[in-house]
C-alpha cells in the first residue's frame, strides 16, 4: 500500500539528483556511449560499405519521471533505490538503418571490454504487449570522477527508423493514458506495430538482394 | 550527342569546386540552413508541445557526382553550368516526425525573409516514378564572403523517417542500376513506397486523434 | 533614488526572460553570430595562410545579472527597459590570435549586410579605467521567428588570448568588489594590463617580421 | 647519413596512415581524450567554483609531418617505426586558465584508470631551449576496434593561454627556419618566453589573493 511519504521525494534525495555531480557523471556517460556508438558505426561502415547509424540522442530522466517510475514499481522513492532499481535514468538511443544492423551494433558493443552488459531485452523478437519494438541493452560503464571509478548504469535503445517512428506515436499516447479513446488508439497502434515489423523485414530482404547483385 | 570533352571536367573547373572558397561558402550555407531548421523546430515545438525535427544532415556533392549529373542532363561540365543548372550541389536534409510536420517546416521557411525559395517540388503529393517521396525546396541564401553578397543555392529535402528509410534503400539500388535484378527490385521497392505512404498517413491520423483526446 | 519596486523584477517581466521564446531567439542569435565569426575566420585564413579565430563562446545573461545591471544604471527593471538599454544580454566572445586580427575580424563583420553595427567601443585603443581591453561591437541581427522579423541585439567581444586571460582575473575580482584588499589587487591588475598590452604589441611586431622573411 | 629510401615513405606505409582504420581510431582517441578533459574540468569547477578549461583542440599529424619527424630523428619512415617512436601523431591540446590549473588537470588525468601515462615532460618547469613552455603527457588509451583492444598513443599538451599565444608565434617561425632573420627573431622570442612566464606567475599570485579575500 502506498503511503504519503513515498509519493514525493525527500528533500535530500531530490538534491542528489539535482546535484552537479549527478549531472556531470550522467552527461559524461552519454558522451562516452555516443562515442562508442560512433566507433561501432565506423567499424561497420568499413565492413559493409555503408553507414549504419542514422542518428543518436541521449537524455537524463527528470526527477518527476524517476519518482513516477519508483511509484509504479512499488519502491520507496529514494536516491539509492532509484540508482539501484531503475535502469534507464540515463538513456541513449541509436537509430540504425536496418533491423539486422541493430543486432550488428549490439554485437560490437559486446566486444568493448570497458562496457559491462548487465541485461539484454530483445523487444524486437518479443515485442511488449503494447506493440513496442526495440533492442535494449542495460549497461554499466566506468566514469573516473573525484578519484573514484564510478560504474554508471545506462540503457541503450537500438532500433530502426520505423520502430522509432512507431515509438514516437506510442510515447505521445502515454500522456493520455487511462482515457477510453486512448485505449482504442492503443489497440490500433498495436496493429500498426505488426505492419511496421513487416516493413522492416521486407526492407532488410530487399537490401540483401541489392547487396547480392 | 555526347562528345569526349564533356565526359571529364576541365582542370580549371575542377579546381573551382576543390577551392577553399567553394568549400567555405558551401559549409557556411549548410550551417546557416541547419540553424534555420532548428529555429523553425523550436518555433513549432512551442506551438505544438512536441519536437518536429528528428535529425538533420548536410552534404556537398562530390565532383564525380556533379560531373555525372551534368552528363545525365546533357550540359557541358563547366563550373558555371554546374552552379547554374544543378540545384543540389549543396544539400540539407531534415527528417520531420510526421507528414504534416514536413509541410509545417516548409511553411515556416517561407516566412524567412533572407531565404529565396526558388522552387518547390512536392514529391509527396506526386511521387517520382521510382516511388521516391519527399518535399524539396530549392533555395538561395546570402553568404557574405570577400566583401560580396554571394547568393548560394541549395536543396532542402524535407521528409518523414519512413520516407527517409525508403530513400536509403532506393539510394543503394542506384549504384547497381542497369542490372536486370536491379530493375526487378526497383519495381518491388516502388510498391513498398505505397505501403510507406499509407503508414505515414495512418500515423498522422492516429496522432491527430491522440492530440484531440 | 532607488525605491523598493525596482530592486526586484516584477513577475511578468521575469517570465518574459524565462520564456521559451526569449531563450529560442537568444540561442539562435548566438548560433548565427558564431557562424558569422567562423565564416570571417575562413575568409581571413584564405588570405593570411593561418587561422585567426582561437575560440568562441556565447552566453545569455542571467536574470540576476540583468536586474543588477538595471539597478546599476538606474533603470526600472522591466523587460522593455532591459531589452532597450542593456546591450549585452546576449554576448558572443571571439578570441583572435593577434591584436591586428581583432580589427580584421571586426572589419569583415562590417561587410555583412544583414548585421547592423549599432556601436563600436574600442577598449583596446582606450582601455576602461580598470585596465580592461577588448573591442566591443553592439550589433543587431534579424531572427525570423513566429512570422516576424525580430531584430535581436547582442554584444560581440573581440580580444586576444592575453586580453582574455587578463579579463578572466578581473572578472573574478568583480565578485569581491568593495573589500579593501580587492581595491589593492585591482590597482595591481591595472598595471599588468599595461604589461599585457605591451606583450600583445610585441607579438604582433614579431609576427610581422616573421611574415616578412 | 640519410639515404634515398628514408626520404620518402613506401607506398604500403603511406596507405596505412591514409587508411580508414587509422583515421577512425585516431578520431575516436581524440574524442575520448576530449571527453576526459571535459570531465576533469567539471570535477575541478565543482571544487574551485570556476571553469579551468578555456578550450580544447585535437589534430592528427599529416603524413608529411610524420615523414619529416622520422627523418629528423633518424628513423626509417615506416608505419611501424612511426607508431612506435613518434608520440604526437595524435595530439590533443587543453588550454587551462592558470599555470596551477595545468597541474590540476594533469593530476586528475592520472586518476583515470583506463589511461596509461607513458611519460610526463614538464616544459613549464624546464622550458625547451627555444623558450617553449607546456606540460606534455604521453598517454595510451584503449580503443575497442575490430574485436581487439588497441592501445592508441597520443600527446596531451596542457598550457595556459599565455603559453599558447607564445607557442603560436613560435610555430609560425618554424616554417621559416634556417633563415638568418629567423634566428634573430627566435632569440627575441625566447626572451619574451621569460616575460610570458612571469606574467603567468603573477596572474596565479593575484588569483590566489582574490580567492583568499
Coordinates of N, CA and C in Angstrom, one line a residue, chain A residues 50 54-55 97-98 161-162 164-166 169 172-173 176 179 181-182 184-185 188-189 192 196 199-200 202-203 205-207 209-211 213, chain B residues 50 54-55 97-98 161-162 164-166 169 172-173 176 179 181-182 184-185 188-189 192 196 199-200 202-203 205-207 209-211 213:
Chain A
X50 N 28.6 1.0 -46.1 CA 27.5 2.0 -45.9 C 27.4 2.3 -44.4
X54 N 21.9 6.1 -38.1 CA 21.2 7.2 -38.7 C 21.3 8.4 -37.8
X55 N 21.0 8.2 -36.6 CA 21.2 9.3 -35.6 C 21.2 8.8 -34.2
X97 N 20.1 1.9 -39.6 CA 19.4 1.7 -40.9 C 18.4 0.6 -41.0
X98 N 18.9 -0.6 -40.6 CA 18.1 -1.8 -40.8 C 18.0 -2.7 -39.6
X161 N 14.5 3.2 -38.0 CA 13.7 4.4 -38.1 C 12.2 4.1 -38.0
X162 N 11.8 2.9 -38.5 CA 10.4 2.6 -38.5 C 10.0 2.3 -37.0
X164 N 11.4 3.6 -34.4 CA 11.5 4.9 -33.7 C 10.2 5.7 -34.0
X165 N 9.8 5.7 -35.2 CA 8.6 6.4 -35.7 C 7.4 5.9 -34.9
X166 N 7.2 4.6 -34.8 CA 6.1 4.0 -34.1 C 6.2 4.4 -32.6
X169 N 4.9 7.9 -31.7 CA 3.4 8.0 -31.5 C 3.0 7.3 -30.2
X172 N 3.5 9.6 -27.3 CA 2.6 10.6 -27.1 C 1.3 10.1 -26.5
X173 N 1.0 8.9 -26.8 CA -0.2 8.2 -26.3 C -0.1 8.1 -24.8
X176 N -1.8 10.4 -22.4 CA -3.3 10.5 -22.3 C -3.8 9.2 -21.7
X179 N -7.7 7.3 -20.5 CA -8.8 7.7 -21.2 C -9.3 6.6 -22.1
X181 N -10.7 6.7 -25.2 CA -10.2 6.8 -26.6 C -8.8 6.4 -26.7
X182 N -8.0 6.6 -25.6 CA -6.6 6.2 -25.6 C -6.4 4.7 -25.7
X184 N -8.5 2.7 -27.2 CA -8.9 2.3 -28.6 C -7.7 2.6 -29.5
X185 N -7.1 3.8 -29.4 CA -6.0 4.1 -30.2 C -4.8 3.2 -30.0
X188 N -5.3 0.1 -32.0 CA -4.9 0.3 -33.4 C -3.4 0.4 -33.6
X189 N -2.8 1.1 -32.7 CA -1.4 1.3 -32.8 C -0.6 0.0 -32.8
X192 N -0.6 -1.6 -36.1 CA 0.4 -1.0 -37.0 C 1.8 -1.4 -36.6
X196 N 4.6 -2.3 -39.2 CA 5.9 -1.7 -39.2 C 7.0 -2.8 -39.2
X199 N 7.3 -4.3 -42.6 CA 8.1 -3.3 -43.5 C 9.6 -3.5 -43.2
X200 N 9.9 -3.5 -41.9 CA 11.3 -3.7 -41.5 C 11.9 -4.9 -42.2
X202 N 10.9 -6.7 -44.8 CA 10.9 -6.6 -46.2 C 12.1 -5.7 -46.7
X203 N 12.3 -4.6 -46.0 CA 13.4 -3.7 -46.4 C 14.8 -4.4 -46.2
X205 N 15.2 -7.6 -46.5 CA 15.2 -8.6 -47.6 C 15.7 -7.9 -48.9
X206 N 15.0 -6.8 -49.2 CA 15.4 -6.0 -50.4 C 16.9 -5.6 -50.4
X207 N 17.3 -5.1 -49.3 CA 18.7 -4.7 -49.2 C 19.7 -5.8 -49.4
X209 N 19.1 -8.5 -51.2 CA 19.1 -8.8 -52.6 C 19.9 -7.7 -53.4
X210 N 19.8 -6.5 -53.0 CA 20.6 -5.4 -53.6 C 22.1 -5.7 -53.4
X211 N 22.5 -6.0 -52.2 CA 23.9 -6.4 -51.8 C 24.4 -7.5 -52.7
X213 N 23.6 -8.3 -55.8 CA 23.7 -8.1 -57.2 C 25.2 -7.9 -57.6
Chain B
X50 N 5.6 19.5 -28.9 CA 6.4 18.3 -29.2 C 7.4 18.7 -30.2
X54 N 13.5 15.4 -36.3 CA 14.1 14.2 -35.8 C 15.6 14.3 -35.9
X55 N 16.1 14.6 -37.1 CA 17.5 14.9 -37.3 C 17.8 15.6 -38.6
X97 N 9.0 14.5 -37.8 CA 8.2 13.4 -37.2 C 7.1 12.9 -38.1
X98 N 6.2 13.8 -38.6 CA 5.1 13.4 -39.3 C 4.9 14.1 -40.7
X161 N 10.6 10.0 -41.3 CA 11.5 8.9 -41.1 C 11.2 7.7 -42.1
X162 N 9.9 7.5 -42.3 CA 9.5 6.4 -43.2 C 10.0 6.7 -44.7
X164 N 12.5 8.6 -45.4 CA 14.0 8.6 -45.3 C 14.5 7.1 -45.4
X165 N 13.8 6.3 -44.7 CA 14.1 4.8 -44.7 C 14.0 4.3 -46.1
X166 N 12.9 4.5 -46.8 CA 12.7 4.0 -48.1 C 13.8 4.6 -49.0
X169 N 17.2 2.8 -49.0 CA 17.2 1.6 -49.8 C 17.3 1.9 -51.3
X172 N 20.8 2.9 -52.4 CA 21.7 1.8 -52.6 C 21.5 1.1 -53.9
X173 N 20.2 1.1 -54.3 CA 19.9 0.4 -55.6 C 20.5 1.2 -56.7
X176 N 23.6 0.0 -58.4 CA 23.6 -1.3 -59.2 C 22.7 -1.1 -60.4
X179 N 21.5 -3.3 -64.1 CA 21.4 -4.8 -63.9 C 19.9 -5.2 -63.9
X181 N 18.4 -7.7 -62.3 CA 17.9 -7.9 -60.9 C 17.5 -6.5 -60.3
X182 N 18.3 -5.5 -60.6 CA 18.1 -4.2 -60.0 C 16.7 -3.6 -60.5
X184 N 14.1 -5.4 -61.3 CA 13.0 -6.2 -60.5 C 12.9 -5.6 -59.1
X185 N 14.0 -5.4 -58.4 CA 14.0 -4.9 -57.1 C 13.3 -3.5 -57.1
X188 N 9.6 -3.7 -57.0 CA 9.1 -4.1 -55.7 C 9.2 -2.9 -54.8
X189 N 10.3 -2.3 -54.8 CA 10.5 -1.1 -53.9 C 9.5 0.0 -54.2
X192 N 6.5 -0.9 -52.2 CA 6.6 -0.6 -50.8 C 6.5 0.9 -50.5
X196 N 4.6 2.5 -47.5 CA 5.2 3.5 -46.6 C 4.3 4.8 -46.5
X199 N 1.4 4.1 -44.4 CA 1.8 4.1 -43.0 C 1.9 5.5 -42.5
X200 N 2.6 6.4 -43.3 CA 2.7 7.8 -42.9 C 1.3 8.4 -42.6
X202 N -1.5 7.0 -41.9 CA -2.2 6.4 -40.7 C -1.6 6.9 -39.4
X203 N -0.3 7.1 -39.4 CA 0.3 7.6 -38.2 C -0.1 9.1 -38.0
X205 N -2.9 10.3 -38.8 CA -4.3 10.2 -38.4 C -4.4 9.8 -36.9
X206 N -3.6 8.8 -36.5 CA -3.5 8.4 -35.1 C -3.1 9.6 -34.2
X207 N -2.0 10.3 -34.6 CA -1.5 11.4 -33.8 C -2.6 12.5 -33.6
X209 N -5.8 12.0 -33.6 CA -6.7 11.5 -32.7 C -6.2 11.6 -31.2
X210 N -4.9 11.3 -31.1 CA -4.3 11.5 -29.7 C -4.3 12.9 -29.3
X211 N -4.0 13.8 -30.2 CA -4.0 15.3 -29.9 C -5.4 15.7 -29.4
X213 N -7.6 14.0 -27.8 CA -8.1 13.4 -26.5 C -8.1 14.5 -25.4

